[in-house]
């Protein structure tokens, strides 16, 4: 088991780049092609591959098909990954309409919301009342869920999800959640991501002003 | 200048936690309160604060007001940060409707889209034709932009933004972008964030099955 989240994310990025290379007609790839494609050093690519037991040779490069198969197997993408979303607000709706998941073998089966006005059983992805979450998750053996509700509702959403058998959560609420039992929680906080860009831009501007004196 | 993005993100999280503590009536805070609030070790809090020159004392803790002021000053949040969004699709719309930015001193001034059907000059945040981006960015001295367009349009969006004077970008397109000149690019990739949750859940399930044999 790889415990480094950044390494997992790079492996996913390599795989996406490989799909694009294959679509463009390429058969083989070198570590520096992949490095360019995702913006890391070629030595990082070789280190990541060696770490997960993928070997290539410097002169011959890697066979794209073989590499995609190995990465999918490592990333557990051999089977379809079923996911539910809690919260049918803006983020939840954006996720439901997002086309990128299916090609990654990820399928959002349903969304759940506490507000009956947001619920609708028809549509490609149904929006169901929150109280139906537990039965749905158990019936469909779902392990992965996304939290896209406001801060104040996020812990309650997590508690229901965990009690229903979900063990991995992508959380968009800008708050640290505490699972009742061991679970994987990955936090995405849009404000913080934007703040980090703002910080670096301001810090660079200050440095430039400082050096101009 | 702090070069560690994770440290910047933790400082923002501390600040958000401090606002919540202050709202609940607290005046002082200890490193272990902040550690609990954002899910890190107390030693991490003290290390981060010491790294940016914030000192406290173990017995007395930190004054919340003083701490918020220092963090805002470090994070460059003394003044309003003006931001534009490119792409009025699902993600762009979610960002425009998101209420969390203003309290962080971040204001989305406008959104730009290449599709005239998505443009509307009225509304709290106008959606303007992409060709107006450059004049708008120059007139409003905007340095920060968000890319919320499909893969295939992302590099062109970046090129226009950089040529208009933007130097910091939050990118939602799942592709590595190459700026024409030095710029800060922070990539948010929802598929990869979800894939990393899936990987860890599957890896844990495999480990559990393995140990049960």
Coordinates of C-alpha atoms in Angstrom, one line a residue:
Chain A
X1 CA 0.0 0.0 0.0
X2 CA 1.4 3.4 -1.0
X3 CA 0.8 5.8 1.8
X4 CA 1.9 9.0 0.0
X5 CA -1.2 10.8 -1.4
X6 CA 1.0 13.0 -3.7
X7 CA 2.5 9.9 -5.3
X8 CA -1.1 8.4 -5.9
X9 CA -2.1 11.7 -7.4
X10 CA 1.0 11.7 -9.7
X11 CA 0.2 8.1 -10.8
X12 CA -3.3 9.2 -11.8
X13 CA -1.9 12.1 -13.7
X14 CA 0.6 9.9 -15.6
X15 CA -2.3 7.6 -16.5
X16 CA -4.4 10.5 -17.8
X17 CA -1.4 11.8 -19.8
X18 CA -0.9 8.3 -21.2
X19 CA -4.6 8.1 -22.4
X20 CA -4.0 11.4 -24.3
X21 CA -0.8 10.2 -25.8
X22 CA -2.4 7.0 -26.9
X23 CA -5.3 8.9 -28.5
X24 CA -2.8 11.0 -30.4
X25 CA -1.4 7.7 -31.9
X26 CA 1.7 7.1 -29.7
X27 CA 2.7 3.6 -28.8
X28 CA 5.7 4.2 -26.6
X29 CA 6.6 6.9 -24.1
X30 CA 9.7 8.0 -22.3
X31 CA 9.9 9.3 -18.7
X32 CA 10.7 12.8 -20.0
X33 CA 7.5 12.8 -22.1
X34 CA 5.5 12.0 -19.0
X35 CA 7.5 14.4 -16.9
X36 CA 6.7 17.2 -19.4
X37 CA 3.0 16.2 -19.5
X38 CA 2.4 16.6 -15.8
X39 CA 5.1 19.2 -14.9
X40 CA 7.6 17.2 -12.8
X41 CA 11.2 16.1 -13.3
X42 CA 11.9 12.9 -15.3
X43 CA 13.7 11.5 -12.2
X44 CA 10.4 11.9 -10.3
X45 CA 8.6 9.8 -12.9
X46 CA 11.3 7.0 -12.7
X47 CA 11.3 7.1 -8.9
X48 CA 7.4 6.9 -8.8
X49 CA 7.4 3.9 -11.2
X50 CA 10.2 2.2 -9.5
X51 CA 8.4 2.7 -6.2
X52 CA 5.3 0.8 -7.4
X53 CA 7.4 -1.9 -9.2
X54 CA 7.1 -0.6 -12.8
X55 CA 10.3 -1.1 -14.7
X56 CA 11.2 0.3 -18.1
X57 CA 14.5 0.7 -20.0
X58 CA 16.1 4.1 -20.7
X59 CA 16.6 3.4 -24.4
X60 CA 13.3 1.7 -25.2
X61 CA 10.9 3.7 -23.0
X62 CA 7.6 2.2 -21.8
X63 CA 4.8 0.6 -23.9
X64 CA 1.8 2.9 -23.3
X65 CA -0.8 0.1 -23.2
X66 CA 1.2 -2.0 -20.7
X67 CA 1.8 1.1 -18.6
X68 CA -1.9 2.1 -18.5
X69 CA -2.9 -1.5 -17.5
X70 CA -0.3 -1.5 -14.7
X71 CA -1.4 1.9 -13.4
X72 CA -5.1 1.0 -13.5
X73 CA -4.3 -2.2 -11.6
X74 CA -2.3 -0.2 -9.0
X75 CA -4.9 2.5 -8.7
X76 CA -7.7 -0.1 -8.3
X77 CA -9.5 1.1 -11.4
X78 CA -10.1 -2.4 -12.8
X79 CA -13.7 -2.2 -11.6
X80 CA -16.3 0.6 -11.7
X81 CA -16.1 2.8 -8.6
X82 CA -19.6 3.7 -7.3
X83 CA -19.9 7.0 -5.5
X84 CA -22.6 9.0 -3.9
X85 CA -22.8 12.8 -3.3
X86 CA -24.4 14.4 -0.3
X87 CA -25.6 18.0 -1.0
X88 CA -27.3 19.0 -4.2
X89 CA -26.1 22.6 -4.1
X90 CA -23.7 24.3 -6.5
X91 CA -20.7 22.0 -5.9
X92 CA -22.9 18.9 -5.8
X93 CA -24.6 19.9 -9.1
X94 CA -21.2 20.7 -10.7
X95 CA -20.0 17.2 -9.7
X96 CA -23.1 15.5 -11.1
X97 CA -22.8 17.3 -14.4
X98 CA -19.0 16.8 -14.6
X99 CA -18.2 14.5 -17.6
X100 CA -14.7 13.5 -16.5
X101 CA -15.6 10.8 -13.9
X102 CA -17.0 8.1 -16.2
X103 CA -13.9 7.9 -18.3
X104 CA -12.0 7.3 -15.0
X105 CA -14.3 4.4 -14.1
X106 CA -16.0 6.5 -11.4
X107 CA -19.8 6.6 -11.4
X108 CA -22.0 8.9 -9.3
X109 CA -25.0 6.7 -8.6
X110 CA -27.1 9.2 -6.6
X111 CA -27.1 12.5 -4.8
X112 CA -28.8 13.1 -1.4
X113 CA -30.2 16.3 0.0
X114 CA -32.1 17.2 3.2
X115 CA -34.2 19.7 1.2
X116 CA -37.2 17.9 -0.4
X117 CA -37.4 20.7 -3.0
X118 CA -34.0 19.7 -4.4
X119 CA -35.0 16.0 -4.7
X120 CA -36.0 14.5 -8.0
X121 CA -36.1 10.8 -8.8
X122 CA -35.8 11.1 -12.5
X123 CA -32.8 12.4 -14.3
X124 CA -29.5 10.7 -15.1
X125 CA -28.4 10.9 -11.5
X126 CA -31.4 11.0 -9.0
X127 CA -31.4 13.4 -6.1
X128 CA -33.0 11.5 -3.2
X129 CA -34.0 12.5 0.3
X130 CA -31.2 12.2 2.8
X131 CA -33.1 9.7 4.9
X132 CA -32.9 7.2 2.1
X133 CA -29.1 7.3 2.1
X134 CA -28.4 4.4 4.4
X135 CA -30.6 1.8 2.5
X136 CA -29.2 3.0 -0.8
X137 CA -25.6 2.8 0.3
X138 CA -26.1 -0.7 1.8
X139 CA -28.1 -2.0 -1.3
X140 CA -25.4 -0.8 -3.7
X141 CA -22.4 -1.6 -1.5
X142 CA -21.1 1.9 -1.8
X143 CA -17.8 2.7 0.0
X144 CA -17.1 6.2 -1.3
X145 CA -19.0 9.5 -0.8
X146 CA -18.6 13.2 -1.4
X147 CA -19.6 15.8 1.1
X148 CA -20.9 19.0 -0.7
X149 CA -23.0 20.6 2.1
X150 CA -22.4 23.7 4.1
X151 CA -20.0 23.7 7.1
X152 CA -22.8 23.4 9.6
X153 CA -24.2 20.3 8.1
X154 CA -21.0 18.5 7.2
X155 CA -20.3 16.5 10.4
X156 CA -23.9 15.2 10.5
X157 CA -23.6 14.2 6.8
X158 CA -20.3 12.4 7.6
X159 CA -21.9 10.6 10.6
X160 CA -24.8 9.3 8.4
X161 CA -22.3 8.2 5.7
X162 CA -20.0 6.4 8.1
X163 CA -22.9 4.7 9.9
X164 CA -24.1 3.4 6.5
X165 CA -20.8 1.8 5.7
X166 CA -19.0 4.4 3.7
X167 CA -15.2 4.4 4.5
X168 CA -13.8 7.0 2.1
X169 CA -14.9 10.6 1.8
X170 CA -14.0 13.6 -0.4
X171 CA -15.0 16.6 1.7
X172 CA -15.7 20.1 0.2
X173 CA -16.9 21.7 3.4
X174 CA -14.2 23.9 4.9
X175 CA -14.1 22.3 8.3
X176 CA -12.1 19.4 9.9
X177 CA -14.4 16.4 10.2
X178 CA -14.1 13.7 12.8
X179 CA -15.2 10.2 11.7
X180 CA -16.8 7.9 14.4
X181 CA -14.6 5.1 13.1
X182 CA -11.5 4.8 10.9
X183 CA -12.2 6.3 7.5
X184 CA -10.2 8.0 4.7
X185 CA -11.1 11.7 4.5
X186 CA -9.7 13.9 1.8
X187 CA -10.4 17.6 2.2
X188 CA -10.8 20.0 -0.7
X189 CA -11.1 23.6 0.4
X190 CA -11.6 26.0 -2.5
X191 CA -11.0 29.1 -0.4
X192 CA -7.7 27.8 0.9
X193 CA -6.6 26.8 -2.6
X194 CA -7.3 30.3 -3.8
X195 CA -5.8 31.9 -0.8
X196 CA -2.5 30.0 -1.4
X197 CA -2.4 31.5 -5.0
X198 CA -3.1 35.0 -3.5
X199 CA -0.3 34.5 -0.9
X200 CA 2.3 33.5 -3.4
X201 CA 1.4 36.3 -5.9
X202 CA 1.5 38.9 -3.1
X203 CA 4.7 37.5 -1.6
X204 CA 6.4 37.7 -5.1
X205 CA 5.2 41.2 -5.6
X206 CA 6.6 42.3 -2.2
X207 CA 9.9 40.6 -3.0
X208 CA 10.1 42.4 -6.4
X209 CA 9.2 45.8 -4.8
X210 CA 11.8 45.1 -2.1
X211 CA 14.6 44.3 -4.6
X212 CA 13.7 47.4 -6.7
X213 CA 14.5 49.8 -3.9
Chain B
X1 CA 8.4 34.5 1.8
X2 CA 7.1 31.0 2.9
X3 CA 7.6 28.6 0.0
X4 CA 5.7 25.7 1.5
X5 CA 2.1 25.6 0.1
X6 CA 1.0 23.2 2.8
X7 CA 2.1 25.6 5.5
X8 CA 0.2 28.5 3.9
X9 CA -2.9 26.3 3.7
X10 CA -2.6 25.4 7.4
X11 CA -2.2 29.1 8.3
X12 CA -5.4 29.8 6.5
X13 CA -7.1 27.0 8.3
X14 CA -5.9 28.2 11.7
X15 CA -7.4 31.6 10.8
X16 CA -10.7 30.2 9.9
X17 CA -10.8 28.1 13.1
X18 CA -9.9 31.3 15.1
X19 CA -12.9 33.2 13.5
X20 CA -15.2 30.4 14.6
X21 CA -13.7 30.3 18.1
X22 CA -14.1 34.1 18.4
X23 CA -17.7 33.8 17.3
X24 CA -18.3 31.3 20.0
X25 CA -17.1 33.8 22.6
X26 CA -13.5 32.6 23.2
X27 CA -10.8 35.2 23.8
X28 CA -7.7 33.0 24.2
X29 CA -6.7 29.8 22.4
X30 CA -4.0 27.1 23.0
X31 CA -2.0 25.3 20.3
X32 CA -3.9 22.1 21.1
X33 CA -7.3 23.8 20.5
X34 CA -6.1 24.9 17.1
X35 CA -4.6 21.5 16.5
X36 CA -7.9 19.8 17.2
X37 CA -9.8 22.2 15.1
X38 CA -7.8 21.5 11.9
X39 CA -6.7 18.0 12.6
X40 CA -3.0 18.3 13.1
X41 CA -0.6 17.8 16.1
X42 CA -0.2 20.6 18.6
X43 CA 3.6 20.5 17.8
X44 CA 2.7 21.3 14.1
X45 CA 0.8 24.4 15.2
X46 CA 3.7 25.6 17.3
X47 CA 6.2 24.9 14.5
X48 CA 4.1 26.7 11.9
X49 CA 3.7 29.8 14.2
X50 CA 7.3 29.8 15.2
X51 CA 8.2 29.6 11.5
X52 CA 6.3 32.8 10.6
X53 CA 7.5 34.6 13.7
X54 CA 4.4 34.3 15.9
X55 CA 5.2 33.6 19.5
X56 CA 2.9 32.6 22.4
X57 CA 3.5 31.1 25.8
X58 CA 2.6 27.6 26.8
X59 CA 0.7 28.6 29.9
X60 CA -1.1 31.7 28.6
X61 CA -1.9 30.6 25.1
X62 CA -2.5 33.1 22.3
X63 CA -4.9 36.1 22.2
X64 CA -7.4 35.2 19.4
X65 CA -7.7 38.8 18.1
X66 CA -3.9 39.3 18.0
X67 CA -3.5 36.0 16.3
X68 CA -6.1 36.7 13.6
X69 CA -4.5 40.1 12.9
X70 CA -1.0 38.5 12.5
X71 CA -2.3 35.7 10.3
X72 CA -4.2 38.1 8.1
X73 CA -1.1 40.3 7.7
X74 CA 1.1 37.2 6.9
X75 CA -1.5 35.9 4.4
X76 CA -1.8 39.3 2.7
X77 CA -5.5 39.6 3.6
X78 CA -5.3 43.2 4.8
X79 CA -6.7 44.4 1.5
X80 CA -9.5 43.0 -0.7
X81 CA -8.3 40.4 -3.2
X82 CA -9.9 40.9 -6.6
X83 CA -10.4 37.7 -8.7
X84 CA -11.8 36.9 -12.1
X85 CA -13.1 33.5 -13.2
X86 CA -12.8 32.2 -16.8
X87 CA -15.6 29.7 -17.7
X88 CA -19.2 30.1 -16.7
X89 CA -19.9 26.3 -16.7
X90 CA -20.8 24.3 -13.6
X91 CA -17.6 24.9 -11.7
X92 CA -17.5 28.6 -12.6
X93 CA -21.1 29.0 -11.5
X94 CA -20.5 27.2 -8.3
X95 CA -17.6 29.5 -7.5
X96 CA -19.7 32.6 -8.4
X97 CA -22.5 31.5 -6.1
X98 CA -20.1 30.4 -3.3
X99 CA -20.6 32.6 -0.2
X100 CA -17.3 31.7 1.5
X101 CA -15.0 34.0 -0.4
X102 CA -16.2 37.5 0.7
X103 CA -15.6 36.7 4.4
X104 CA -12.1 35.8 3.4
X105 CA -11.6 39.2 1.7
X106 CA -11.8 37.6 -1.8
X107 CA -14.1 39.2 -4.3
X108 CA -14.9 37.7 -7.7
X109 CA -15.4 40.8 -9.9
X110 CA -16.4 39.1 -13.1
X111 CA -16.6 35.8 -15.0
X112 CA -15.7 35.5 -18.7
X113 CA -16.9 33.0 -21.2
X114 CA -16.4 32.4 -25.0
X115 CA -20.0 31.4 -25.4
X116 CA -22.2 34.6 -25.9
X117 CA -25.3 32.7 -24.7
X118 CA -23.7 32.4 -21.2
X119 CA -22.9 36.1 -21.0
X120 CA -25.1 38.5 -19.0
X121 CA -24.0 42.0 -17.8
X122 CA -26.6 42.2 -15.0
X123 CA -26.4 40.1 -11.9
X124 CA -24.2 40.3 -8.8
X125 CA -21.2 39.0 -10.8
X126 CA -21.4 39.8 -14.5
X127 CA -20.5 37.1 -17.1
X128 CA -18.7 38.9 -19.9
X129 CA -17.4 37.9 -23.4
X130 CA -13.9 36.5 -23.2
X131 CA -12.6 39.2 -25.6
X132 CA -13.3 41.8 -22.9
X133 CA -11.0 40.1 -20.4
X134 CA -7.8 42.0 -21.1
X135 CA -9.3 45.5 -20.8
X136 CA -11.2 44.5 -17.6
X137 CA -8.1 42.9 -16.0
X138 CA -6.0 45.9 -16.8
X139 CA -8.7 48.5 -15.7
X140 CA -9.2 46.7 -12.4
X141 CA -5.5 45.8 -11.8
X142 CA -6.4 42.1 -11.3
X143 CA -3.6 39.7 -10.5
X144 CA -5.5 36.5 -9.7
X145 CA -7.7 34.4 -12.0
X146 CA -9.5 31.0 -11.9
X147 CA -9.6 28.7 -14.9
X148 CA -12.9 26.7 -15.0
X149 CA -13.0 25.7 -18.7
X150 CA -12.7 22.3 -20.3
X151 CA -9.2 20.7 -20.9
X152 CA -9.1 21.7 -24.5
X153 CA -9.6 25.4 -23.8
X154 CA -7.5 25.8 -20.7
X155 CA -4.1 26.6 -22.2
X156 CA -5.7 29.3 -24.4
X157 CA -7.5 30.8 -21.3
X158 CA -4.2 30.8 -19.5
X159 CA -2.4 32.6 -22.3
X160 CA -5.0 35.3 -22.5
X161 CA -4.9 35.8 -18.7
X162 CA -1.1 35.9 -18.5
X163 CA -1.0 38.3 -21.5
X164 CA -3.4 40.6 -19.6
X165 CA -1.2 40.8 -16.5
X166 CA -2.5 38.0 -14.3
X167 CA 0.2 36.3 -12.4
X168 CA -1.6 33.8 -10.2
X169 CA -4.0 31.1 -11.4
X170 CA -6.2 28.5 -9.7
X171 CA -6.8 25.8 -12.4
X172 CA -9.6 23.4 -12.3
X173 CA -8.9 21.9 -15.8
X174 CA -7.3 18.4 -15.4
X175 CA -4.2 19.3 -17.5
X176 CA -0.7 20.7 -16.8
X177 CA -0.6 24.3 -18.1
X178 CA 2.5 26.1 -19.3
X179 CA 2.6 29.8 -18.6
X180 CA 4.4 32.0 -21.1
X181 CA 6.1 33.8 -18.3
X182 CA 6.6 33.1 -14.6
X183 CA 3.3 32.7 -12.8
X184 CA 1.9 30.9 -9.8
X185 CA -0.4 28.0 -11.0
X186 CA -2.2 25.9 -8.4
X187 CA -4.0 22.9 -9.9
X188 CA -7.2 21.5 -8.4
X189 CA -8.2 18.3 -10.0
X190 CA -11.4 16.8 -8.7
X191 CA -11.0 13.4 -10.4
X192 CA -7.6 13.0 -8.9
X193 CA -8.8 14.0 -5.4
X194 CA -11.6 11.4 -5.7
X195 CA -9.2 8.8 -7.1
X196 CA -6.9 9.2 -4.2
X197 CA -9.8 8.5 -1.8
X198 CA -10.8 5.4 -3.9
X199 CA -7.2 4.2 -3.9
X200 CA -6.8 4.4 -0.1
X201 CA -10.2 2.7 0.6
X202 CA -9.4 -0.1 -1.8
X203 CA -5.9 -0.6 -0.5
X204 CA -7.2 -0.8 3.0
X205 CA -9.9 -3.3 2.0
X206 CA -7.2 -5.5 0.3
X207 CA -5.0 -5.3 3.4
X208 CA -7.9 -6.3 5.6
X209 CA -8.8 -9.2 3.3
X210 CA -5.2 -10.2 3.3
X211 CA -4.9 -10.3 7.0
X212 CA -8.1 -12.3 7.4
X213 CA -6.7 -15.2 5.4

